[in-house]
Amino acid sequence: VCEEVCPPKVRYMDIAQAVRGVLVDEGVGPLPEQKQVVESIKSVGNIFSDERKLSEIPELKPYFNDNPVDNPDYLFFIGCMAGRKYPNFAVNAIEILKSAGVKVALDENEKCCNGVAFLQGMYKDFEKVAQENMTRIKAFNTNNILTVCPMCYSALKKEYKWDKDVNVVHSTEVYAKLIKEGKLKFERKLDKKVVFFDSCHLGRWGGIYEEPRIILKNIPGVQLLELERSRNLSRCCGGPIRVPYIDFRNEIAQKTLAVSYTHLTLPTN
C-alpha cells in the first residue's frame, strides 16, 4: 500500500527486496524460523515438511490415477496450501475445469514455488528450486500453467527465468474467461452478501482485480459489496509473515475480518 499512496512513487518493495538480499549475503538474515521453512522446501518440496508426494494425498490421489492427460490445456501447479493444507481447493478447481471441458495435467513431484525464499532475499535458494521446477514443467506437453495460489502465480509468472514462452494464469482468470464464453454456468442461486478480499500477490503484484468480481457477479443471488479499502488499497492479510510473527499476523487478519463483517451486516439497498 505504501507504493500506491506515495506521491513520488518510490518503489519501496524493490528497496526492501534488495536490502533483504544484502542481509542474507552478510549472514544477518533471515530469521532461523524462516530459514527452516526454506530448508523444508529444499528437502521435501513443501513448507509443511510433509514427505508425501501429492499423489499420496488421499483427496488428490484419484486425480493422479487419471493422469497423464494427453494434450492438456494446462499444467495445474497445485502449490503447498492447496496440495497439503486445503486439498479441497485443488479438487474443486479440477472439477470446475472438468465440467467446462478443460483438461489439466498434474505433477506428483511438484515442489513449492519457493516464493517465500524470494521474499526473504534468499535468492540462491530460490533459483535452485525454481530451476528444478522449470526442468520438470518442460516435460509436460503444454506451455500453459494454472495456479490457485496467488504466491505461486506471482513467483512463476514474474520471478522464474523461463527460457521459453510460458503462459502462467490464475484460476480466476480461467473461470472468468469460461463464463464469458458460456462454458461455465452457475446452476444454483446463492442469496448472500459477499465481500471479496484483494490479496497482495493477486492484486497489487499480479494486477488481477476484475476476474474474481466477474465470477461473483455471475452467481445468481449474490450481492457483491466492496470494502472501503479494496483493490490496490486493500490491506495485507499478514499471511507471508506468519512465520515467525503469527500473533501479529492474527491481529492483522482479525482487523480485516472485523471490517468485512461490518460491511456484511450493514443494511443495503
CSV table of C-alpha atoms in Angstrom, one decimal:
chain,number,residue,atom,x,y,z
A,1,VAL,CA,0.0,0.0,0.0
A,2,CYS,CA,2.9,2.4,0.7
A,3,GLU,CA,3.8,2.4,-3.0
A,4,GLU,CA,0.2,3.0,-4.0
A,5,VAL,CA,-0.1,6.2,-1.9
A,6,CYS,CA,3.5,7.5,-2.1
A,7,PRO,CA,3.4,10.9,-4.1
A,8,PRO,CA,6.8,10.4,-5.7
A,9,LYS,CA,6.1,6.7,-6.4
A,10,VAL,CA,9.1,5.4,-4.5
A,11,ARG,CA,9.5,1.7,-5.3
A,12,TYR,CA,9.5,0.6,-1.7
A,13,MET,CA,9.3,-3.1,-2.3
A,14,ASP,CA,12.3,-3.1,-4.7
A,15,ILE,CA,14.3,-1.4,-2.0
A,16,ALA,CA,13.1,-3.8,0.7
A,17,GLN,CA,13.9,-6.8,-1.5
A,18,ALA,CA,17.4,-5.5,-2.3
A,19,VAL,CA,18.1,-4.9,1.4
A,20,ARG,CA,16.9,-8.5,2.3
A,21,GLY,CA,19.3,-9.9,-0.3
A,22,VAL,CA,22.2,-7.9,1.2
A,23,LEU,CA,21.3,-9.1,4.7
A,24,VAL,CA,21.3,-12.7,3.6
A,25,ASP,CA,24.7,-12.3,1.8
A,26,GLU,CA,26.2,-10.8,5.0
A,27,GLY,CA,24.8,-13.7,7.1
A,28,VAL,CA,22.4,-11.4,9.1
A,29,GLY,CA,19.1,-12.7,7.9
A,30,PRO,CA,16.7,-14.2,7.5
A,31,LEU,CA,15.4,-15.4,10.9
A,32,PRO,CA,16.0,-19.0,12.0
A,33,GLU,CA,12.3,-19.9,11.6
A,34,GLN,CA,12.3,-18.5,8.1
A,35,LYS,CA,15.4,-20.5,7.2
A,36,GLN,CA,13.7,-23.6,8.5
A,37,VAL,CA,10.8,-23.2,6.1
A,38,VAL,CA,13.1,-22.9,3.1
A,39,GLU,CA,15.1,-25.9,4.2
A,40,SER,CA,11.9,-27.9,4.3
A,41,ILE,CA,11.2,-26.8,0.7
A,42,LYS,CA,14.6,-27.9,-0.4
A,43,SER,CA,14.5,-31.3,1.4
A,44,VAL,CA,10.9,-32.5,0.9
A,45,GLY,CA,9.4,-29.9,-1.5
A,46,ASN,CA,6.9,-28.1,0.6
A,47,ILE,CA,6.6,-25.6,3.5
A,48,PHE,CA,4.9,-28.2,5.8
A,49,SER,CA,7.7,-30.8,6.0
A,50,ASP,CA,5.2,-33.3,4.5
A,51,GLU,CA,7.2,-36.1,2.9
A,52,ARG,CA,4.3,-37.5,0.9
A,53,LYS,CA,4.0,-36.9,-2.9
A,54,LEU,CA,1.0,-35.0,-4.0
A,55,SER,CA,-0.3,-38.3,-5.5
A,56,GLU,CA,-0.3,-39.8,-2.0
A,57,ILE,CA,-2.7,-37.1,-0.6
A,58,PRO,CA,-6.0,-39.0,-0.2
A,59,GLU,CA,-8.2,-36.3,-1.7
A,60,LEU,CA,-5.9,-35.8,-4.7
A,61,LYS,CA,-5.0,-39.5,-5.3
A,62,PRO,CA,-7.9,-40.2,-7.7
A,63,TYR,CA,-7.0,-37.4,-10.0
A,64,PHE,CA,-3.4,-38.6,-10.3
A,65,ASN,CA,-4.7,-42.0,-11.2
A,66,ASP,CA,-6.4,-40.3,-14.3
A,67,ASN,CA,-3.0,-38.8,-15.3
A,68,PRO,CA,-1.1,-38.4,-17.6
A,69,VAL,CA,-3.5,-36.4,-19.6
A,70,ASP,CA,-2.9,-36.3,-23.4
A,71,ASN,CA,-2.6,-32.8,-24.8
A,72,PRO,CA,-3.6,-31.0,-21.6
A,73,ASP,CA,-4.9,-27.4,-21.7
A,74,TYR,CA,-2.9,-26.6,-18.6
A,75,LEU,CA,-0.4,-28.0,-16.2
A,76,PHE,CA,-2.0,-27.4,-12.8
A,77,PHE,CA,0.7,-26.2,-10.4
A,78,ILE,CA,-1.2,-27.0,-7.2
A,79,GLY,CA,1.1,-25.4,-4.6
A,80,CYS,CA,1.7,-26.1,-0.9
A,81,MET,CA,-1.5,-24.7,0.6
A,82,ALA,CA,-3.9,-26.4,-1.9
A,83,GLY,CA,-1.9,-29.5,-2.0
A,84,ARG,CA,-1.2,-30.1,1.7
A,85,LYS,CA,-3.4,-27.9,3.9
A,86,TYR,CA,-6.6,-27.4,1.9
A,87,PRO,CA,-6.7,-30.1,-0.8
A,88,ASN,CA,-10.4,-29.3,-1.4
A,89,PHE,CA,-9.2,-26.1,-3.2
A,90,ALA,CA,-7.3,-28.3,-5.7
A,91,VAL,CA,-10.2,-30.8,-6.1
A,92,ASN,CA,-12.7,-28.1,-6.6
A,93,ALA,CA,-10.6,-26.4,-9.3
A,94,ILE,CA,-10.1,-29.7,-11.2
A,95,GLU,CA,-13.8,-30.5,-11.0
A,96,ILE,CA,-14.8,-27.0,-12.2
A,97,LEU,CA,-12.4,-27.1,-15.1
A,98,LYS,CA,-13.5,-30.6,-16.0
A,99,SER,CA,-17.2,-29.5,-16.1
A,100,ALA,CA,-16.1,-26.9,-18.7
A,101,GLY,CA,-14.2,-29.4,-20.8
A,102,VAL,CA,-10.7,-28.1,-19.7
A,103,LYS,CA,-8.1,-30.8,-19.2
A,104,VAL,CA,-5.3,-30.4,-16.7
A,105,ALA,CA,-2.1,-32.3,-16.1
A,106,LEU,CA,-0.7,-32.9,-12.6
A,107,ASP,CA,2.9,-33.3,-11.4
A,108,GLU,CA,3.2,-35.6,-8.4
A,109,ASN,CA,6.8,-34.5,-7.9
A,110,GLU,CA,5.9,-30.8,-7.9
A,111,LYS,CA,7.9,-28.7,-5.5
A,112,CYS,CA,6.9,-25.5,-3.7
A,113,CYS,CA,7.2,-22.4,-6.0
A,114,ASN,CA,9.7,-21.2,-3.3
A,115,GLY,CA,8.3,-17.7,-3.4
A,116,VAL,CA,8.9,-17.5,0.4
A,117,ALA,CA,12.7,-17.8,-0.3
A,118,PHE,CA,12.5,-15.0,-2.8
A,119,LEU,CA,10.6,-12.7,-0.4
A,120,GLN,CA,13.3,-13.3,2.3
A,121,GLY,CA,16.1,-12.4,-0.1
A,122,MET,CA,17.4,-16.0,-0.2
A,123,TYR,CA,17.9,-15.7,-4.0
A,124,LYS,CA,20.3,-18.6,-4.5
A,125,ASP,CA,17.9,-21.0,-2.7
A,126,PHE,CA,15.1,-19.6,-4.7
A,127,GLU,CA,16.9,-20.0,-8.0
A,128,LYS,CA,17.8,-23.6,-7.2
A,129,VAL,CA,14.2,-24.8,-6.6
A,130,ALA,CA,12.9,-22.6,-9.4
A,131,GLN,CA,15.3,-24.4,-11.8
A,132,GLU,CA,14.2,-27.8,-10.6
A,133,ASN,CA,10.5,-26.9,-11.2
A,134,MET,CA,11.1,-25.4,-14.6
A,135,THR,CA,13.0,-28.5,-15.7
A,136,ARG,CA,10.1,-30.8,-14.7
A,137,ILE,CA,7.5,-28.5,-16.2
A,138,LYS,CA,9.2,-28.6,-19.6
A,139,ALA,CA,8.5,-32.3,-19.7
A,140,PHE,CA,4.7,-31.7,-19.9
A,141,ASN,CA,3.1,-31.1,-23.3
A,142,THR,CA,1.8,-27.6,-22.6
A,143,ASN,CA,3.1,-24.1,-22.2
A,144,ASN,CA,0.1,-23.1,-20.1
A,145,ILE,CA,0.4,-23.2,-16.3
A,146,LEU,CA,-2.6,-22.8,-14.0
A,147,THR,CA,-2.3,-21.8,-10.3
A,148,VAL,CA,-4.8,-21.3,-7.5
A,149,CYS,CA,-2.3,-19.8,-5.1
A,150,PRO,CA,-1.5,-16.1,-5.6
A,151,MET,CA,2.0,-16.5,-4.4
A,152,CYS,CA,2.6,-19.4,-6.8
A,153,TYR,CA,1.1,-17.2,-9.6
A,154,SER,CA,3.4,-14.3,-8.8
A,155,ALA,CA,6.5,-16.4,-8.4
A,156,LEU,CA,6.0,-18.5,-11.6
A,157,LYS,CA,4.9,-15.5,-13.7
A,158,LYS,CA,7.3,-12.8,-12.5
A,159,GLU,CA,10.3,-14.3,-10.8
A,160,TYR,CA,11.0,-17.5,-12.7
A,161,LYS,CA,13.5,-17.1,-15.5
A,162,TRP,CA,11.9,-19.2,-18.3
A,163,ASP,CA,13.9,-20.0,-21.4
A,164,LYS,CA,10.6,-20.5,-23.4
A,165,ASP,CA,7.3,-18.7,-23.8
A,166,VAL,CA,5.2,-19.8,-20.8
A,167,ASN,CA,1.7,-18.6,-20.1
A,168,VAL,CA,1.0,-18.5,-16.3
A,169,VAL,CA,-2.6,-17.9,-15.3
A,170,HIS,CA,-4.6,-17.8,-12.1
A,171,SER,CA,-7.7,-19.9,-11.8
A,172,THR,CA,-9.9,-16.8,-11.5
A,173,GLU,CA,-8.7,-15.7,-15.0
A,174,VAL,CA,-9.7,-19.0,-16.5
A,175,TYR,CA,-13.0,-19.1,-14.7
A,176,ALA,CA,-13.9,-15.6,-15.8
A,177,LYS,CA,-13.0,-16.5,-19.4
A,178,LEU,CA,-15.1,-19.6,-19.4
A,179,ILE,CA,-18.0,-17.7,-18.0
A,180,LYS,CA,-17.8,-15.1,-20.8
A,181,GLU,CA,-17.6,-17.9,-23.4
A,182,GLY,CA,-20.7,-19.6,-21.9
A,183,LYS,CA,-18.8,-22.7,-21.0
A,184,LEU,CA,-19.2,-22.3,-17.2
A,185,LYS,CA,-22.6,-21.6,-15.7
A,186,PHE,CA,-23.9,-21.4,-12.2
A,187,GLU,CA,-26.9,-23.7,-11.6
A,188,ARG,CA,-27.8,-22.8,-8.1
A,189,LYS,CA,-28.9,-19.5,-6.5
A,190,LEU,CA,-27.0,-18.1,-3.6
A,191,ASP,CA,-28.8,-15.4,-1.7
A,192,LYS,CA,-25.8,-14.0,0.1
A,193,LYS,CA,-23.9,-10.7,0.6
A,194,VAL,CA,-20.3,-11.2,-0.3
A,195,VAL,CA,-17.1,-9.2,0.0
A,196,PHE,CA,-14.0,-10.1,-2.0
A,197,PHE,CA,-10.6,-9.6,-0.4
A,198,ASP,CA,-7.9,-8.5,-2.8
A,199,SER,CA,-4.7,-10.2,-1.7
A,200,CYS,CA,-1.3,-8.5,-2.2
A,201,HIS,CA,0.1,-11.1,-4.6
A,202,LEU,CA,-3.0,-11.4,-6.8
A,203,GLY,CA,-3.9,-7.7,-6.7
A,204,ARG,CA,-1.0,-5.3,-6.3
A,205,TRP,CA,1.6,-7.8,-7.6
A,206,GLY,CA,-0.5,-9.6,-10.2
A,207,GLY,CA,-2.9,-6.9,-11.3
A,208,ILE,CA,-5.9,-9.3,-11.1
A,209,TYR,CA,-8.9,-7.3,-9.8
A,210,GLU,CA,-11.8,-7.8,-12.2
A,211,GLU,CA,-11.8,-11.5,-12.8
A,212,PRO,CA,-12.8,-12.5,-9.2
A,213,ARG,CA,-15.6,-9.9,-9.3
A,214,ILE,CA,-16.8,-11.2,-12.7
A,215,ILE,CA,-17.2,-14.6,-11.2
A,216,LEU,CA,-19.0,-13.5,-8.1
A,217,LYS,CA,-21.4,-11.2,-10.1
A,218,ASN,CA,-22.4,-14.1,-12.3
A,219,ILE,CA,-23.5,-16.2,-9.3
A,220,PRO,CA,-27.4,-15.8,-9.1
A,221,GLY,CA,-28.4,-14.1,-5.9
A,222,VAL,CA,-25.0,-12.9,-4.8
A,223,GLN,CA,-24.8,-9.3,-3.8
A,224,LEU,CA,-21.2,-8.2,-4.1
A,225,LEU,CA,-20.0,-5.5,-1.7
A,226,GLU,CA,-16.8,-3.5,-1.8
A,227,LEU,CA,-14.7,-2.9,1.3
A,228,GLU,CA,-13.7,0.6,2.0
A,229,ARG,CA,-10.1,-0.4,1.3
A,230,SER,CA,-10.1,-2.7,-1.7
A,231,ARG,CA,-8.3,-3.4,-5.0
A,232,ASN,CA,-4.9,-1.7,-4.9
A,233,LEU,CA,-5.5,-0.2,-1.5
A,234,SER,CA,-6.5,-3.5,0.2
A,235,ARG,CA,-5.0,-4.4,3.5
A,236,CYS,CA,-2.4,-7.2,3.6
A,237,CYS,CA,-3.8,-10.4,5.1
A,238,GLY,CA,-0.5,-10.9,7.0
A,239,GLY,CA,0.0,-14.4,5.6
A,240,PRO,CA,3.7,-14.2,4.5
A,241,ILE,CA,4.7,-13.0,8.0
A,242,ARG,CA,3.0,-15.8,9.9
A,243,VAL,CA,6.5,-17.4,10.4
A,244,PRO,CA,7.5,-16.3,12.9
A,245,TYR,CA,5.1,-13.4,13.7
A,246,ILE,CA,1.9,-15.4,14.0
A,247,ASP,CA,0.4,-13.2,16.7
A,248,PHE,CA,1.0,-10.1,14.5
A,249,ARG,CA,-0.5,-12.0,11.5
A,250,ASN,CA,-3.6,-12.9,13.6
A,251,GLU,CA,-4.0,-9.3,14.7
A,252,ILE,CA,-3.9,-8.1,11.0
A,253,ALA,CA,-6.3,-10.8,9.9
A,254,GLN,CA,-8.8,-10.1,12.7
A,255,LYS,CA,-9.0,-6.5,11.7
A,256,THR,CA,-9.8,-7.4,8.1
A,257,LEU,CA,-12.4,-9.9,9.2
A,258,ALA,CA,-14.0,-7.3,11.6
A,259,VAL,CA,-14.3,-4.8,8.7
A,260,SER,CA,-15.7,-7.4,6.4
A,261,TYR,CA,-18.3,-8.5,9.0
A,262,THR,CA,-19.3,-4.9,9.5
A,263,HIS,CA,-19.9,-4.5,5.7
A,264,LEU,CA,-21.9,-7.7,5.5
A,265,THR,CA,-24.2,-6.9,8.4
A,266,LEU,CA,-25.0,-3.3,7.4
A,267,PRO,CA,-28.4,-2.7,5.8
A,268,THR,CA,-28.0,-2.3,2.0
A,269,ASN,CA,-30.3,-1.0,-0.7
